[in-house]
Coordinates of C-alpha atoms in Angstrom, one line a residue:
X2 CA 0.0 0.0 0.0
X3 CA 1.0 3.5 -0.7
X4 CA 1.0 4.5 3.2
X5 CA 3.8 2.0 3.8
X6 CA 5.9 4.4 3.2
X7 CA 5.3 5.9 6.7
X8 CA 4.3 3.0 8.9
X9 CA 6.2 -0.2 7.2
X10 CA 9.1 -1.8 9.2
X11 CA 11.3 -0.8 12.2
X12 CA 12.5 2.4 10.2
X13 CA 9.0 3.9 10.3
X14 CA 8.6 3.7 14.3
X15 CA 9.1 7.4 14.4
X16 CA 6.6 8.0 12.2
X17 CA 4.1 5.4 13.7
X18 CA 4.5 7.1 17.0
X19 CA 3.5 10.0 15.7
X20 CA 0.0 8.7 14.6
X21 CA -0.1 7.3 17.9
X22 CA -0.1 10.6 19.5
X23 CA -3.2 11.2 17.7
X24 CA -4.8 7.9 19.2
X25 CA -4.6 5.5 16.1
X26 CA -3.7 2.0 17.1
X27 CA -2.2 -0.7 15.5
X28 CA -5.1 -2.1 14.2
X29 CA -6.4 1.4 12.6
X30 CA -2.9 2.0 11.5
X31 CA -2.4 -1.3 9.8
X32 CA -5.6 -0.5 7.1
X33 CA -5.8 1.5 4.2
X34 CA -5.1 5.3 5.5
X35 CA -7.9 6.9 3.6
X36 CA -7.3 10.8 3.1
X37 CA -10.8 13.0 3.5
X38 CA -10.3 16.3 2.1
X39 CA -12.9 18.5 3.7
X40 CA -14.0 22.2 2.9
X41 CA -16.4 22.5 6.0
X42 CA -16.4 25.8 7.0
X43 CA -19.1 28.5 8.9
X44 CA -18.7 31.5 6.0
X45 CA -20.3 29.4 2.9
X46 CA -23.9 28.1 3.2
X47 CA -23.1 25.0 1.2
X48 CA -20.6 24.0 3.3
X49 CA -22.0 24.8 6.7
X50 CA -23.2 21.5 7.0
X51 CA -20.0 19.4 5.5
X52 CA -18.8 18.2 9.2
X53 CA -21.8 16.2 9.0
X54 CA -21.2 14.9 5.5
X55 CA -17.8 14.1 6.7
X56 CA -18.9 12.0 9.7
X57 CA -20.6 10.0 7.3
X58 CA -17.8 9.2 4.8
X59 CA -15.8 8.4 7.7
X60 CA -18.7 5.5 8.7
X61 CA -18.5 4.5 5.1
X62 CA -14.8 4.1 5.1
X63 CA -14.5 2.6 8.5
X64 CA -17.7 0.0 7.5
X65 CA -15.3 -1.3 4.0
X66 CA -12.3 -1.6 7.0
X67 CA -10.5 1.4 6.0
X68 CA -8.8 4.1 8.1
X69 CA -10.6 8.2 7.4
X70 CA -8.4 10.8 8.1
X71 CA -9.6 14.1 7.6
X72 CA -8.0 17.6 6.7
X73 CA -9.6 21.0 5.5
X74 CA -9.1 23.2 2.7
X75 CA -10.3 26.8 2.1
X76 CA -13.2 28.0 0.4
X77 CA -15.2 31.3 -1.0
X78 CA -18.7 31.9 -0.7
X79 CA -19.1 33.9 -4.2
X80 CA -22.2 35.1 -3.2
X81 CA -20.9 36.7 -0.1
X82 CA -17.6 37.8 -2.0
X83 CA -20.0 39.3 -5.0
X84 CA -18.9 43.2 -6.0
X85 CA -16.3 44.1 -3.9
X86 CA -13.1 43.3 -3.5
X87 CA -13.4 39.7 -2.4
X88 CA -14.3 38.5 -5.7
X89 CA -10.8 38.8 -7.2
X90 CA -9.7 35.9 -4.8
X91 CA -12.4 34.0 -5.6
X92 CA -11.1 32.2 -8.9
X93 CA -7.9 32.4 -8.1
X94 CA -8.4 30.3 -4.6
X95 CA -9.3 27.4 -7.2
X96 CA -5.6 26.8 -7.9
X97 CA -4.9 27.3 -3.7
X98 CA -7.3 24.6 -3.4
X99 CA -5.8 22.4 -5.8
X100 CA -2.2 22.8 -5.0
X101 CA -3.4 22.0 -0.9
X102 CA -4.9 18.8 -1.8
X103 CA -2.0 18.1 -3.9
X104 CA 0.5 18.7 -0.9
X105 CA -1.7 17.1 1.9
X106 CA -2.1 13.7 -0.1
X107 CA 1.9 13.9 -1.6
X108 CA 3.2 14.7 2.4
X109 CA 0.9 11.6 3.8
X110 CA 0.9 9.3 1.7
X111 CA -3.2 8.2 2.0
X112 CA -3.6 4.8 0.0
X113 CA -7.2 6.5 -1.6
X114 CA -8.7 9.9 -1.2
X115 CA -12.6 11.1 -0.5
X116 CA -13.0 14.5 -1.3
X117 CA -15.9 16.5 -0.1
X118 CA -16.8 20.1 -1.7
X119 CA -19.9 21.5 -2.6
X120 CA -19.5 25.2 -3.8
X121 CA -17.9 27.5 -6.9
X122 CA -14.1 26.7 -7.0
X123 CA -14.2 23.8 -4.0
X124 CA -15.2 21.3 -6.8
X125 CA -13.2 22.3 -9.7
X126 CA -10.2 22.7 -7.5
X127 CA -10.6 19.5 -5.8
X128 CA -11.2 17.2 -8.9
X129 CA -8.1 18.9 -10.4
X130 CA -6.2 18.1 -7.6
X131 CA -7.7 14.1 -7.6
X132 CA -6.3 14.1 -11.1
X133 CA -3.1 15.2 -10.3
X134 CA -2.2 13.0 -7.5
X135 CA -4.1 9.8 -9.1
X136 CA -4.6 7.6 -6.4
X137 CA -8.2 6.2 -6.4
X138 CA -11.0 8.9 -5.2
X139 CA -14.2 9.7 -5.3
X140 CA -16.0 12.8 -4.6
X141 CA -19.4 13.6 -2.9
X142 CA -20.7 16.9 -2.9
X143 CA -23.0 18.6 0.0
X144 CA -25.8 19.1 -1.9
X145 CA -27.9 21.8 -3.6
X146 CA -30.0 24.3 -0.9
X147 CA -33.9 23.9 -1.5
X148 CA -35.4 27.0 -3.1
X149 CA -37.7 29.2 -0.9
X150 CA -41.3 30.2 -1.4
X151 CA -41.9 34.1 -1.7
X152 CA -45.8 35.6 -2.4
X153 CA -46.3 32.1 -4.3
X154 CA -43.8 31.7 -6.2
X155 CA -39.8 30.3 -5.9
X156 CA -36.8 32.1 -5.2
X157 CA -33.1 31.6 -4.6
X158 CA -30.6 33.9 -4.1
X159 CA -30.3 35.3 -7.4
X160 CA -34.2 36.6 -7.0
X161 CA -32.3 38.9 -4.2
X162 CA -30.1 40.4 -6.4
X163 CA -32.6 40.9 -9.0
X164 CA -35.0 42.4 -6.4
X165 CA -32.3 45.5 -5.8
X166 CA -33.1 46.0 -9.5
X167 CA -36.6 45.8 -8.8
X168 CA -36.3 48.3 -6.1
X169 CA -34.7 50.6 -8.3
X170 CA -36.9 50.5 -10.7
X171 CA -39.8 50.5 -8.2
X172 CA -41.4 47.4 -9.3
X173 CA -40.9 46.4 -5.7
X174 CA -40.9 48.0 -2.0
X175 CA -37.6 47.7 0.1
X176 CA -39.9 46.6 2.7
X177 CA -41.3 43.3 0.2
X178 CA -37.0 43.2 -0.7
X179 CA -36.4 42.7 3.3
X180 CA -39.2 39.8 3.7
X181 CA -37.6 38.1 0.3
X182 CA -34.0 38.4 1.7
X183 CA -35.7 36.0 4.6
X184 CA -37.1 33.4 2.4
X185 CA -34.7 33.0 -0.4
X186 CA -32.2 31.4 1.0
X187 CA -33.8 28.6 3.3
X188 CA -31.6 26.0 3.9
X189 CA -27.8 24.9 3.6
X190 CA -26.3 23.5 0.5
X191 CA -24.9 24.9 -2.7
X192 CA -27.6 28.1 -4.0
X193 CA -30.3 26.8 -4.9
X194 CA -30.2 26.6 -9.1
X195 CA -28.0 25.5 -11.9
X196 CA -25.4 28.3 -10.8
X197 CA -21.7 27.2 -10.9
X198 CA -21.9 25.1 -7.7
X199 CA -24.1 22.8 -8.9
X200 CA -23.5 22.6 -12.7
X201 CA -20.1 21.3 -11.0
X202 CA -21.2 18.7 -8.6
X203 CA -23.5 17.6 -11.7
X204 CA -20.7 17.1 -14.0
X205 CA -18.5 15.5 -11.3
X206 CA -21.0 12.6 -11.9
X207 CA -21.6 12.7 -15.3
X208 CA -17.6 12.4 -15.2
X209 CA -18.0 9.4 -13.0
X210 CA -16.0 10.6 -10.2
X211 CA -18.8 10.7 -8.1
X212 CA -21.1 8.4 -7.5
X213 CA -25.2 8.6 -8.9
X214 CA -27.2 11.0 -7.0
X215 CA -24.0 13.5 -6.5
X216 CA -25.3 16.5 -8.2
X217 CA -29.0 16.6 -7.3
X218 CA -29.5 15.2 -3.9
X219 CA -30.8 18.0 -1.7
X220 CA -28.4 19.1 0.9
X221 CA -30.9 18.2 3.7
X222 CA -31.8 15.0 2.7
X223 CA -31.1 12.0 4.4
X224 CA -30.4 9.9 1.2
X225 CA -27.3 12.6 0.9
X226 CA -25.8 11.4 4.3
X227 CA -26.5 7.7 2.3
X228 CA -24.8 9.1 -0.2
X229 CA -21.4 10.3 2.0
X230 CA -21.8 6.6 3.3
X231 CA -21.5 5.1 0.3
X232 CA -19.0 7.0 -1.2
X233 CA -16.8 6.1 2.2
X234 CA -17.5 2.3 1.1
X235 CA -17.1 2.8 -2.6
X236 CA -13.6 4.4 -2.4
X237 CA -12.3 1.0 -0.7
X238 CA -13.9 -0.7 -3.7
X239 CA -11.6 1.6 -6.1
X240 CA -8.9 1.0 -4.0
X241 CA -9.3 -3.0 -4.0
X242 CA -9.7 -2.5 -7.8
X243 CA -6.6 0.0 -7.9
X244 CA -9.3 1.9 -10.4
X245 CA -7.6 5.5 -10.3
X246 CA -8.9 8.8 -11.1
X247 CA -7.6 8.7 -14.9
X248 CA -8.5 5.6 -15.6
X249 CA -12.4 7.2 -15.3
X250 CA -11.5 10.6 -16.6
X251 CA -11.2 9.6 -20.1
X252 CA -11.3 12.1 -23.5
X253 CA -15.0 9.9 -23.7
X254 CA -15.9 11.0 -19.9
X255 CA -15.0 14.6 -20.8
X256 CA -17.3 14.5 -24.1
X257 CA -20.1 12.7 -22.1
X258 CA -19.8 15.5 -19.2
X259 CA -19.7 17.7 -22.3
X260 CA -23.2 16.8 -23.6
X261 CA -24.6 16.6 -19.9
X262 CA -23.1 19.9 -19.5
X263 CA -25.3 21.3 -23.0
X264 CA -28.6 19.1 -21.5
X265 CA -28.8 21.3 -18.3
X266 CA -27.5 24.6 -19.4
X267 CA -25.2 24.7 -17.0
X268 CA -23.3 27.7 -15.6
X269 CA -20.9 29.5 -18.3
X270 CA -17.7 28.4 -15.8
X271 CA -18.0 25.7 -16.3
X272 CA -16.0 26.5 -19.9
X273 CA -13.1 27.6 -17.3
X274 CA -12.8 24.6 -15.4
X275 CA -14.1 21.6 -17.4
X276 CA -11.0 22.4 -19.4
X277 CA -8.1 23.1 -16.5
X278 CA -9.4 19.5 -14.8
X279 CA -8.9 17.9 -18.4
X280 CA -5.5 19.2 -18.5
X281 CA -5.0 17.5 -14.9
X282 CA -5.8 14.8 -16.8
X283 CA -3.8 14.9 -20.0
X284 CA -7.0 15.7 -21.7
X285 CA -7.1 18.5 -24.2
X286 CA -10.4 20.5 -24.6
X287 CA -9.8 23.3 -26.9
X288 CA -12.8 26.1 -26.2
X289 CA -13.9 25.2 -29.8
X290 CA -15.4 21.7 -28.4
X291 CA -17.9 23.2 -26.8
X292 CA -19.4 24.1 -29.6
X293 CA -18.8 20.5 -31.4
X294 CA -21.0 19.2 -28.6
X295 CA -23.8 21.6 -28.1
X296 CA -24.3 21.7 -32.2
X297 CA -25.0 17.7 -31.3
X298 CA -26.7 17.4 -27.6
X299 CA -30.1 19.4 -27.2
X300 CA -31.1 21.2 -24.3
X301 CA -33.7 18.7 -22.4
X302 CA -33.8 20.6 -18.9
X303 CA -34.9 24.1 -18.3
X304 CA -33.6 24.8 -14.8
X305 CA -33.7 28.0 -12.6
X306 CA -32.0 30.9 -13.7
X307 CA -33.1 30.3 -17.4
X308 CA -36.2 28.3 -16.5
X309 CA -38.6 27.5 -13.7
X310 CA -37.1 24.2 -12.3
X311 CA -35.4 23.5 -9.5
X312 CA -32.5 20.8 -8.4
X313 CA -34.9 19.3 -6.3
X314 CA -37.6 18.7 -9.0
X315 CA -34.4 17.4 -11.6
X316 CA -33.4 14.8 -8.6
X317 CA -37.0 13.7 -8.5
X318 CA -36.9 13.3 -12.2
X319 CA -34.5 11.1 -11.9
X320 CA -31.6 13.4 -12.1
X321 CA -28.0 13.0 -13.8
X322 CA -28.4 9.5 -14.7
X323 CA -31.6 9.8 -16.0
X324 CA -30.3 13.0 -18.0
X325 CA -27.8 11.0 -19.2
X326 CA -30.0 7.6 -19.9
X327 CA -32.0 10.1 -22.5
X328 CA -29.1 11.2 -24.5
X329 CA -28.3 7.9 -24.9
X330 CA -31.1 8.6 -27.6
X331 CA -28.8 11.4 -29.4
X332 CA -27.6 10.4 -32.9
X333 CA -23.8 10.3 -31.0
X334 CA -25.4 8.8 -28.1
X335 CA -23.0 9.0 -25.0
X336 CA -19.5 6.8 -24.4
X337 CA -21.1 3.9 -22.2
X338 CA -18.2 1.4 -21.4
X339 CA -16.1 4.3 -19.6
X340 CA -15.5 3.0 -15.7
X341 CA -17.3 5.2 -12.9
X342 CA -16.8 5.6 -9.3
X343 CA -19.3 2.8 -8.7
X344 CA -16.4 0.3 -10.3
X345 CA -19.0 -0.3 -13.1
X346 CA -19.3 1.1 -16.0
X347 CA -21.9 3.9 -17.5
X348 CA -23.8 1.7 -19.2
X349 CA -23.9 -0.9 -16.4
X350 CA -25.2 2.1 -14.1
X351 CA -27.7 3.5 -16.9
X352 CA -29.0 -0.5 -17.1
X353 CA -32.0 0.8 -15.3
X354 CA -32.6 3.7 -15.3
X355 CA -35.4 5.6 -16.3
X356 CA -36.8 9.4 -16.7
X357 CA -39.6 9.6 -13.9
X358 CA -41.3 13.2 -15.3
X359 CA -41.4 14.4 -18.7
X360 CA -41.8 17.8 -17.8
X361 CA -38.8 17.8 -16.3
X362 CA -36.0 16.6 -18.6
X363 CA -37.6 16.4 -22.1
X364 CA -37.2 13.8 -25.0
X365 CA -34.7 14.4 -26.8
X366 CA -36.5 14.8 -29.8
X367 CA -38.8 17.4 -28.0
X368 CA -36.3 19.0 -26.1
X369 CA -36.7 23.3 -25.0
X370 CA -33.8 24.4 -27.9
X371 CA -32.7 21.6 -30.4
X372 CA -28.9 22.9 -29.3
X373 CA -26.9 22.8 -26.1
X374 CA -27.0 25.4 -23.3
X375 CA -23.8 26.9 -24.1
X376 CA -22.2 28.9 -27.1
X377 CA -18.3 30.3 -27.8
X378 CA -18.6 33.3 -29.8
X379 CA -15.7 34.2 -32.1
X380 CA -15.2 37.3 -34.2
X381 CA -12.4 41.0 -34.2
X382 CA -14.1 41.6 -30.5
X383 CA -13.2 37.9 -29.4
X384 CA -10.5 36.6 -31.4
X385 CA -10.1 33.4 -29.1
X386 CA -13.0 33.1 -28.0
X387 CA -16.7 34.3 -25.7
X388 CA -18.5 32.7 -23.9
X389 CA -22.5 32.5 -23.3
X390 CA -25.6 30.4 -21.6
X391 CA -27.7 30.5 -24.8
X392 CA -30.5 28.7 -23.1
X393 CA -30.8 31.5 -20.8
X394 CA -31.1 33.8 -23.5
X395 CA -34.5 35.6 -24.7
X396 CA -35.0 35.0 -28.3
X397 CA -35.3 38.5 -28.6
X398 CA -31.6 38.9 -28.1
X399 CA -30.4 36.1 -29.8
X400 CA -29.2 38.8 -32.4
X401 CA -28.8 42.6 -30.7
X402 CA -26.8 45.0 -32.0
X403 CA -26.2 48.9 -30.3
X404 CA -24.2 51.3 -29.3
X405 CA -20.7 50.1 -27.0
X406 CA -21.4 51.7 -23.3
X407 CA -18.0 51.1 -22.0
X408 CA -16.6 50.9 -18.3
X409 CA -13.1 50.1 -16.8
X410 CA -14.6 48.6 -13.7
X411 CA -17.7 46.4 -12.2
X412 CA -18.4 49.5 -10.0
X413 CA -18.6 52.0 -12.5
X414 CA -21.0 50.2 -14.8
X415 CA -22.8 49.2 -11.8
X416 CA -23.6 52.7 -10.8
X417 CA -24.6 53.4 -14.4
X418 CA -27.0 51.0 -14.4
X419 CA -28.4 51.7 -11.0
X420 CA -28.3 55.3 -12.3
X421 CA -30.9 54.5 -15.2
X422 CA -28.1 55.5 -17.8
X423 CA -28.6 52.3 -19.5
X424 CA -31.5 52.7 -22.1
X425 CA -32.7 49.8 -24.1
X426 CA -30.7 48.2 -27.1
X427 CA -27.6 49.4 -25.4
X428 CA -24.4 46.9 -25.3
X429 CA -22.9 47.6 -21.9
X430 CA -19.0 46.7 -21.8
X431 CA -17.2 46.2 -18.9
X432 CA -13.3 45.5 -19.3
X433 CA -10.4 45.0 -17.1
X434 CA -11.7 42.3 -15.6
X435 CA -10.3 39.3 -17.1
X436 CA -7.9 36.7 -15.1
X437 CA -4.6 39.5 -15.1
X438 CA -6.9 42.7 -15.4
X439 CA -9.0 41.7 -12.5
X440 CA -7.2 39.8 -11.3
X441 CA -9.2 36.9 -10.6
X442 CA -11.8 37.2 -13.3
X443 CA -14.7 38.4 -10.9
X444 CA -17.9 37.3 -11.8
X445 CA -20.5 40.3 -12.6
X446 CA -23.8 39.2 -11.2
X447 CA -24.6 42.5 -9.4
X448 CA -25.0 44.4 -12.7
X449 CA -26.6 41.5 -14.8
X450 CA -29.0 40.9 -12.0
X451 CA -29.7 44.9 -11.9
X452 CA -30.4 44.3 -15.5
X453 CA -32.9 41.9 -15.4
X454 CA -34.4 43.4 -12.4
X455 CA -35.2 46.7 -14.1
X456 CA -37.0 45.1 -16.7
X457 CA -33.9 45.7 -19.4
X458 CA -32.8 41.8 -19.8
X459 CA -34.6 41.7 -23.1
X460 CA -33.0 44.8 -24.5
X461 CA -30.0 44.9 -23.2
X462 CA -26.8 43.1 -23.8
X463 CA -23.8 43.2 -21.4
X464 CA -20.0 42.3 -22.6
X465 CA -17.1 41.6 -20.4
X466 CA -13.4 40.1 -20.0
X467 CA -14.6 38.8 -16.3
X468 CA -17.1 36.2 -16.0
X469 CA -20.6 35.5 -14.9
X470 CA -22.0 33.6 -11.8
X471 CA -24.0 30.7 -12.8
X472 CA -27.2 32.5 -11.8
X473 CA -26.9 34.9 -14.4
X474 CA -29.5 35.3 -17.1
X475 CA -30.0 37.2 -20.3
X476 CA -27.8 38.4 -23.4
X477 CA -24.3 38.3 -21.0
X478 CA -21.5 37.5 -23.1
X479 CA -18.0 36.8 -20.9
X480 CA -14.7 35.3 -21.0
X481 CA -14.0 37.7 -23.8
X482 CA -10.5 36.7 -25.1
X483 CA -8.2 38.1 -25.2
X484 CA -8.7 39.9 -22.0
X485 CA -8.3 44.1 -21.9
X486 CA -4.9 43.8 -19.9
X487 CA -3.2 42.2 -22.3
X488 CA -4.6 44.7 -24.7
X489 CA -7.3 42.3 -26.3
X490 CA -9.6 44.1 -28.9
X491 CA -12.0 45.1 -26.1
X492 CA -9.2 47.4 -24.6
X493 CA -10.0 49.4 -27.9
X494 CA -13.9 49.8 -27.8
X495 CA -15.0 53.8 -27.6
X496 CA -18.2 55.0 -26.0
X497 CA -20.4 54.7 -28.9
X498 CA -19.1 51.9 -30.8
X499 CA -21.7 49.8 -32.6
X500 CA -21.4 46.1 -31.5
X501 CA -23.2 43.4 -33.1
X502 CA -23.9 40.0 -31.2
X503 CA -25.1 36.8 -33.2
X504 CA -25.2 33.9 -30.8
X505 CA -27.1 31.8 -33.3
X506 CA -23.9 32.3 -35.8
X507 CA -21.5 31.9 -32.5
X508 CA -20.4 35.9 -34.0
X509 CA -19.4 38.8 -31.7
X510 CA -17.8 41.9 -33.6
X511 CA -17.0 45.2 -33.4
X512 CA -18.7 47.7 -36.2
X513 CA -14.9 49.3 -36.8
X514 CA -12.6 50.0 -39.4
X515 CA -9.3 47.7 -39.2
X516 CA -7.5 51.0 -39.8
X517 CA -9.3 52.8 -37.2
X518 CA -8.4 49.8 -34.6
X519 CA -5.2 50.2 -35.5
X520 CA -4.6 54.0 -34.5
X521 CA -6.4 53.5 -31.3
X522 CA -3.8 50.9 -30.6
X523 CA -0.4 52.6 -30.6
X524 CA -1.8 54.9 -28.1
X525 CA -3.0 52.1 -25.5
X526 CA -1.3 51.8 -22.7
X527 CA -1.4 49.0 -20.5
X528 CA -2.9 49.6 -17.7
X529 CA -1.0 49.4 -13.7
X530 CA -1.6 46.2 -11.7
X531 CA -4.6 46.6 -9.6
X532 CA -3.2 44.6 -6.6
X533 CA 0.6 44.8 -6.0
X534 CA 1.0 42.4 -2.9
X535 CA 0.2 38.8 -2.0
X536 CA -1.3 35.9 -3.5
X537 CA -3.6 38.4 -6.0
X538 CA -0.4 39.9 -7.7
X539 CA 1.2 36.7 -8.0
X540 CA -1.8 34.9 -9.4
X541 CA -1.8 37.7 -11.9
X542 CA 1.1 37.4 -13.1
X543 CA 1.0 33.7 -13.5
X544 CA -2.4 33.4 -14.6
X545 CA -3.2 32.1 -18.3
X546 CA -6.5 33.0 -20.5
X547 CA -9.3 32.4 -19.8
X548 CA -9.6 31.2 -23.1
X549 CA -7.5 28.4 -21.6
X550 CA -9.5 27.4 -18.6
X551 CA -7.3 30.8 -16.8
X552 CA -4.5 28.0 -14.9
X553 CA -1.4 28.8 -14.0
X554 CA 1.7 28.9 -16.3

């Protein structure tokens, strides 16, 4: 076993009294030492509630007659760390959380690993980290948060940034806002939606490296405390099997995440870190292959922001394996003798399964848009690359063109917005906010929210370097590559400049002259580091495209 290596033979006495000091016996230290990487914390709603989840995977593990041994990471509540500050270190602690996992499992050599996130750039992080290390692993999530109820209708935290919009616009009282800051938010688990958090745990089981029921169990259900139990057991299984990380995290995994991915219409990030956890992986997923895929796999699910169902309702449908079970009906079908977390493969876990409410994840051949959820625009404005949820798009802005309103910040287009001095058919820009500009790439769902809360998501367009939370809705085109600090085209936009948007020809441009660009280049300047200390302004200077999945060089 790997852990020999600190408790075999008379050499490693030292090192067996130093587990001793923590009360192990002989008999504990003797089995598989089986690392828990934990994110439990009391700042992040979804992973309030982990040390519970963890309990459990430690019964699962010490049931199959394995060892747990737990350790924490770090995690960022995006929602709390939304416009301010706080959101440049939200990206960037993906590669933090990574690189501790990483050092943990290299330092103690744990035979297997069980690896417990549940929000933004916990799970990306984490499976990037499995990958690296390969030693078998499984993950299991903490589960989406239910949705609330508010004058009859459902909410989630995105209906609370929308409602400052509202308020603004005076669509709704600040006293209606208080009583639906109250109810939107009532339980623990990952926001309640197919934000980031969730499109992640999702595709961590349409990956197969965690186990059915991952991405949709409810966060306070008891069948997700089953579910930690289980995935305690099923990590001994891998580990009997010696089935590792890679071996299930195949090119044909990736492309069947891919299509589950286009299914749901999941969050636009996940076009950042599907990619960087391929490259763990020695998997290469050029931005281009999104496309390939959602040309191919429909969109079968119409889930909250874009639509009006919840997590909840998709597990009661069946959930990810039933999603997946109907593209298996797609003219490319789905890759089903890849291995999964269960030690079986796909199509030995799809065997039986079965799609339990129509309304809930269409037929294929009747699906809510005949392409996938997400699109890469290309074009002078985005010469590698854009990025939008085209399932949460109106059809009214499918094609927009208008006039370039341009900002240098989040803040300053936020206060235009709030300000009313965004009128209909405008393209709002906002730039220096990519991975280096940001840094961090912050995610801009305080102005798109405003947007759609003052009535203007179906007139409206809004362009950026940065990046969108998953909850984001409308015509919000991000990722634009290259970024403004490395004087991509969108450093060169002018208050003014007309700006056409085609997501149904995957075409963003900029209504310029060449010539014209080209004067307005020699006299950019590139702009000064906004952080000059710490982790921020070394990320940024290390930090890649986001055309690339933004990892570290």
């Amino acid at each position: 076993m790997r852990s020999d290596a600190i408790k075999k033979g008379m050499e490693r006495a030292p090192h067996r009294s130093l587990l001793k000091a923590m009360g192990y016996t002989n008999e504990e230290i003797r089995r598989p030492l089986i690392g828990i990487a934990h994110a439990h914390n009391e700042i992040i709603p979804g992973h309030v509630h982990l040390d519970k989840i963890l309990d459990a995977v430690k019964t699962g593990v010490r049931i199959a007659g394995g060892t747990p041994i737990a350790f924490g990471t770090i995690g960022v509540c995006d929602g709390i760390a939304m416009n301010h500050k706080g959101m440049k270190y939200s990206l960037a602690s993906r590669e933090i959380i990574a690189d501790s996992v990483e050092i943990m499992a290299m330092a103690h050599p744990f035979d297997a690993l069980v690896l417990i996130p549940n929000c933004d750039k916990v799970t990306p992080g984490m499976l990037m980290a499995m990958l690296r290390v390969n030693i078998p692993a499984v993950m299991v999530s903490g589960g989406p948060m239910l949705t609330g109820r508010f004058q009859g209708r459902d909410v989630h935290l995105v209906s609370v940034f929308e409602g400052v919009g509202k308020v603004r616009a005076g669509s709704m009282t600040e006293e209606e806002l208080s009583e639906l800051e109250d109810q939107a938010c009532p339980s623990c688990g990952s926001c309640a939606g197919m934000f980031t958090a969730n499109s992640m745990n999702c595709l961590t089981e349409a990956l197969g490296l965690g186990l059915p029921g991952n991405g949709t169990i409810p966060a306070v259900a008891s069948a997700r405390i089953r579910l930690a139990k289980e995935a305690g057991m099923a990590v001994m299984n891998l580990l009997a099997k010696d089935i590792r990380p890679r071996d299930i995290a195949t090119r044909q995994a990736f492309e069947n995440a891919m299509a589950v991915d286009m299914a749901l219409g999941c969050s636009t990030n996940t076009v950042l870190h599907v990619p960087a956890i391929a490259g763990e992986a020695g998997v290469d997923l050029p931005l281009a292959t999104f496309n390939e895929v959602s040309v191919r796999v429909p969109h079968v699910c119409s889930l909250i922001p874009g639509g009006p169902h919840s997590l909840q309702q998709l597990d009661e449908a069946g959930g990810i394996q039933a999603v997946m079970s109907e593209l298996c009906n797609t003219e490319a079908g789905l890759h089903l003798d890849v291995m999964t977390a269960t030690g079986q493969t796909l199509g030995e876990n799809l065997s039986k399964i079965k799609v339990r409410d129509r309304e809930i994840i269409k037929p294929v051949s009747a699906p809510y848009h005949k392409v996938g959820g997400i699109a890469v625009l290309y074009g002078n404005l985005a010469p590698d690359g854009a990025v939008v949820k085209q399932s949460a798009v109106s059809d009214e802005m499918m094609v927009h063109s208008g006039p370039a309103r341009v900002y240098n910040s989040e803040e300053e287009a936020q206060t235009a917005i709030m300000g009313g001095q965004i009128k209909p058919g405008d393209v709002v820009v906002i730039r220096y906010c990519g991975p280096k500009g940001g840094p961090g790439m912050p995610e801009m769902l305080s102005p798109t929210s405003a947007i759609i809360g003052m009535g203007l998501g179906k007139s409206v367009a809004l362009i950026t370097d940065g990046r969108f939370s998953g909850g984001t809705q409308g015509a919000c085109i991000g990722h634009v590559s290259p970024e403004a600090a490395v004087g991509g085209p969108i450093a060169l936009v002018e208050e003014g400049d007309r700006i056409v948007v085609n997501i149904r020809e995957h075409a963003l441009s900029l209504d310029v002259p060449k010539e014209v660009l080209a004067e307005r280049r020699k006299h950019w300047l590139a702009p000064a580091p906004k952080i000059t200390t710490g982790y921020a302004a070394r990320y940024a200077k290390m930090v890649t495209s986001g055309s690339t999945g933004a990892v570290l060089s």
